[in-house]
């Protein structure tokens, strides 16, 4: 795949999509920390991910359906854009759920020393 202006636009769109998804999860974590008196961060994060999981997966699935239609019916640079978007949405959704939140637990435990 050629790296051109369309590919850069796809990468920037993916970054924005992933950051937005991560912000939604972190906002729910913040709300649940304030709402509950749970002391263990990993339990709050687990609850927050479970609450936002359906929204995250449905949004990603709906976007992928639209992008896959473009990937099958378009040609040229638009097809390259849609392929990059498809890969990016999958990776962005995965990183929002399975990378960002556990990283918060690790940072809280080892960097801020709250997990002792």
PDB file of C-alpha atoms in Angstrom:
ATOM      1  CA  UNK A   1       0.000   0.000   0.000  1.00  0.00           C
ATOM      2  CA  UNK A   2       1.346   3.375  -0.966  1.00  0.00           C
ATOM      3  CA  UNK A   3       1.734   5.955   1.794  1.00  0.00           C
ATOM      4  CA  UNK A   4       0.161   9.113   0.439  1.00  0.00           C
ATOM      5  CA  UNK A   5      -2.098  11.881   1.681  1.00  0.00           C
ATOM      6  CA  UNK A   6      -5.098   9.545   1.871  1.00  0.00           C
ATOM      7  CA  UNK A   7      -3.182   7.086   4.053  1.00  0.00           C
ATOM      8  CA  UNK A   8      -2.101   9.885   6.368  1.00  0.00           C
ATOM      9  CA  UNK A   9      -5.732  11.012   6.605  1.00  0.00           C
ATOM     10  CA  UNK A  10      -6.752   7.452   7.520  1.00  0.00           C
ATOM     11  CA  UNK A  11      -4.080   7.265  10.214  1.00  0.00           C
ATOM     12  CA  UNK A  12      -5.153  10.580  11.723  1.00  0.00           C
ATOM     13  CA  UNK A  13      -8.792   9.495  11.656  1.00  0.00           C
ATOM     14  CA  UNK A  14      -7.887   6.234  13.376  1.00  0.00           C
ATOM     15  CA  UNK A  15      -5.913   8.037  16.070  1.00  0.00           C
ATOM     16  CA  UNK A  16      -8.867  10.328  16.760  1.00  0.00           C
ATOM     17  CA  UNK A  17     -11.271   7.399  16.806  1.00  0.00           C
ATOM     18  CA  UNK A  18      -9.081   5.446  19.236  1.00  0.00           C
ATOM     19  CA  UNK A  19      -8.518   8.425  21.522  1.00  0.00           C
ATOM     20  CA  UNK A  20     -12.256   9.108  21.636  1.00  0.00           C
ATOM     21  CA  UNK A  21     -12.937   5.472  22.499  1.00  0.00           C
ATOM     22  CA  UNK A  22     -10.319   5.530  25.257  1.00  0.00           C
ATOM     23  CA  UNK A  23     -11.732   8.768  26.668  1.00  0.00           C
ATOM     24  CA  UNK A  24     -15.197   7.191  26.894  1.00  0.00           C
ATOM     25  CA  UNK A  25     -13.790   4.272  28.915  1.00  0.00           C
ATOM     26  CA  UNK A  26     -11.698   6.530  31.173  1.00  0.00           C
ATOM     27  CA  UNK A  27     -14.656   8.847  31.749  1.00  0.00           C
ATOM     28  CA  UNK A  28     -16.724   5.886  32.912  1.00  0.00           C
ATOM     29  CA  UNK A  29     -13.867   4.856  35.202  1.00  0.00           C
ATOM     30  CA  UNK A  30     -13.805   8.361  36.661  1.00  0.00           C
ATOM     31  CA  UNK A  31     -17.576   8.315  37.183  1.00  0.00           C
ATOM     32  CA  UNK A  32     -17.440   4.921  38.879  1.00  0.00           C
ATOM     33  CA  UNK A  33     -14.595   5.963  41.166  1.00  0.00           C
ATOM     34  CA  UNK A  34     -16.669   8.923  42.338  1.00  0.00           C
ATOM     35  CA  UNK A  35     -19.915   6.951  42.509  1.00  0.00           C
ATOM     36  CA  UNK A  36     -18.646   3.907  44.397  1.00  0.00           C
ATOM     37  CA  UNK A  37     -16.424   3.626  47.402  1.00  0.00           C
ATOM     38  CA  UNK A  38     -14.525   0.674  45.915  1.00  0.00           C
ATOM     39  CA  UNK A  39     -10.863   0.860  46.908  1.00  0.00           C
ATOM     40  CA  UNK A  40      -9.449  -1.579  44.385  1.00  0.00           C
ATOM     41  CA  UNK A  41      -8.843   0.159  41.061  1.00  0.00           C
ATOM     42  CA  UNK A  42      -8.859  -3.052  39.036  1.00  0.00           C
ATOM     43  CA  UNK A  43     -12.441  -3.810  40.136  1.00  0.00           C
ATOM     44  CA  UNK A  44     -13.597  -0.311  39.210  1.00  0.00           C
ATOM     45  CA  UNK A  45     -11.899  -0.590  35.826  1.00  0.00           C
ATOM     46  CA  UNK A  46     -13.438  -4.018  35.227  1.00  0.00           C
ATOM     47  CA  UNK A  47     -16.909  -2.682  36.024  1.00  0.00           C
ATOM     48  CA  UNK A  48     -16.377   0.373  33.827  1.00  0.00           C
ATOM     49  CA  UNK A  49     -15.207  -1.692  30.860  1.00  0.00           C
ATOM     50  CA  UNK A  50     -18.195  -3.997  31.224  1.00  0.00           C
ATOM     51  CA  UNK A  51     -20.520  -0.978  31.225  1.00  0.00           C
ATOM     52  CA  UNK A  52     -18.997   0.544  28.076  1.00  0.00           C
ATOM     53  CA  UNK A  53     -18.201  -2.668  26.201  1.00  0.00           C
ATOM     54  CA  UNK A  54     -21.480  -2.955  24.307  1.00  0.00           C
ATOM     55  CA  UNK A  55     -21.362   0.686  23.236  1.00  0.00           C
ATOM     56  CA  UNK A  56     -17.765   0.368  22.088  1.00  0.00           C
ATOM     57  CA  UNK A  57     -18.296  -2.849  20.144  1.00  0.00           C
ATOM     58  CA  UNK A  58     -21.528  -1.689  18.501  1.00  0.00           C
ATOM     59  CA  UNK A  59     -19.975   1.598  17.424  1.00  0.00           C
ATOM     60  CA  UNK A  60     -16.924  -0.164  16.008  1.00  0.00           C
ATOM     61  CA  UNK A  61     -19.021  -2.825  14.275  1.00  0.00           C
ATOM     62  CA  UNK A  62     -21.301  -0.247  12.650  1.00  0.00           C
ATOM     63  CA  UNK A  63     -18.344   1.792  11.445  1.00  0.00           C
ATOM     64  CA  UNK A  64     -16.597  -1.298  10.087  1.00  0.00           C
ATOM     65  CA  UNK A  65     -19.731  -2.292   8.147  1.00  0.00           C
ATOM     66  CA  UNK A  66     -19.756   1.064   6.397  1.00  0.00           C
ATOM     67  CA  UNK A  67     -16.016   1.018   5.771  1.00  0.00           C
ATOM     68  CA  UNK A  68     -16.110  -2.562   4.427  1.00  0.00           C
ATOM     69  CA  UNK A  69     -18.782  -1.555   1.923  1.00  0.00           C
ATOM     70  CA  UNK A  70     -16.476   1.176   0.702  1.00  0.00           C
ATOM     71  CA  UNK A  71     -13.550  -1.288   0.611  1.00  0.00           C
ATOM     72  CA  UNK A  72     -15.455  -3.730  -1.614  1.00  0.00           C
ATOM     73  CA  UNK A  73     -17.052  -1.265  -4.011  1.00  0.00           C
ATOM     74  CA  UNK A  74     -14.434   1.485  -4.304  1.00  0.00           C
ATOM     75  CA  UNK A  75     -11.151   1.436  -6.173  1.00  0.00           C
ATOM     76  CA  UNK A  76      -7.916   3.373  -5.886  1.00  0.00           C
ATOM     77  CA  UNK A  77      -7.057   5.639  -3.014  1.00  0.00           C
ATOM     78  CA  UNK A  78     -10.505   5.398  -1.422  1.00  0.00           C
ATOM     79  CA  UNK A  79     -10.083   1.636  -1.184  1.00  0.00           C
ATOM     80  CA  UNK A  80      -6.677   2.108   0.457  1.00  0.00           C
ATOM     81  CA  UNK A  81      -8.287   4.551   2.886  1.00  0.00           C
ATOM     82  CA  UNK A  82     -11.026   2.073   3.804  1.00  0.00           C
ATOM     83  CA  UNK A  83      -8.582  -0.799   4.299  1.00  0.00           C
ATOM     84  CA  UNK A  84      -6.437   1.340   6.596  1.00  0.00           C
ATOM     85  CA  UNK A  85      -9.563   2.437   8.470  1.00  0.00           C
ATOM     86  CA  UNK A  86     -10.716  -1.162   8.947  1.00  0.00           C
ATOM     87  CA  UNK A  87      -7.397  -2.245  10.413  1.00  0.00           C
ATOM     88  CA  UNK A  88      -7.226   0.902  12.509  1.00  0.00           C
ATOM     89  CA  UNK A  89     -10.702   0.512  13.977  1.00  0.00           C
ATOM     90  CA  UNK A  90      -9.956  -3.056  15.039  1.00  0.00           C
ATOM     91  CA  UNK A  91      -6.611  -2.090  16.579  1.00  0.00           C
ATOM     92  CA  UNK A  92      -8.043   1.077  18.157  1.00  0.00           C
ATOM     93  CA  UNK A  93     -10.949  -0.760  19.755  1.00  0.00           C
ATOM     94  CA  UNK A  94      -8.622  -3.466  21.035  1.00  0.00           C
ATOM     95  CA  UNK A  95      -6.214  -0.923  22.505  1.00  0.00           C
ATOM     96  CA  UNK A  96      -9.016   1.049  24.176  1.00  0.00           C
ATOM     97  CA  UNK A  97     -10.315  -2.012  25.981  1.00  0.00           C
ATOM     98  CA  UNK A  98      -7.351  -4.315  26.503  1.00  0.00           C
ATOM     99  CA  UNK A  99      -4.328  -2.013  26.627  1.00  0.00           C
ATOM    100  CA  UNK A 100      -5.224   1.424  28.039  1.00  0.00           C
ATOM    101  CA  UNK A 101      -7.122   0.297  31.124  1.00  0.00           C
ATOM    102  CA  UNK A 102      -4.681  -2.426  32.268  1.00  0.00           C
ATOM    103  CA  UNK A 103      -1.886   0.079  31.731  1.00  0.00           C
ATOM    104  CA  UNK A 104      -3.654   2.314  34.243  1.00  0.00           C
ATOM    105  CA  UNK A 105      -3.628  -0.500  36.800  1.00  0.00           C
ATOM    106  CA  UNK A 106       0.090  -1.092  36.237  1.00  0.00           C
ATOM    107  CA  UNK A 107       0.879   2.621  36.515  1.00  0.00           C
ATOM    108  CA  UNK A 108      -1.199   2.921  39.673  1.00  0.00           C
ATOM    109  CA  UNK A 109       0.479  -0.098  41.239  1.00  0.00           C
ATOM    110  CA  UNK A 110       4.109   0.478  40.334  1.00  0.00           C
ATOM    111  CA  UNK A 111       4.523   4.169  39.579  1.00  0.00           C
ATOM    112  CA  UNK A 112       2.179   5.689  42.116  1.00  0.00           C
ATOM    113  CA  UNK A 113       2.655   2.858  44.637  1.00  0.00           C
ATOM    114  CA  UNK A 114      -1.001   2.697  45.592  1.00  0.00           C
ATOM    115  CA  UNK A 115      -1.404  -1.035  45.078  1.00  0.00           C
ATOM    116  CA  UNK A 116       0.443  -2.099  48.227  1.00  0.00           C
TER     117      UNK A 116
END
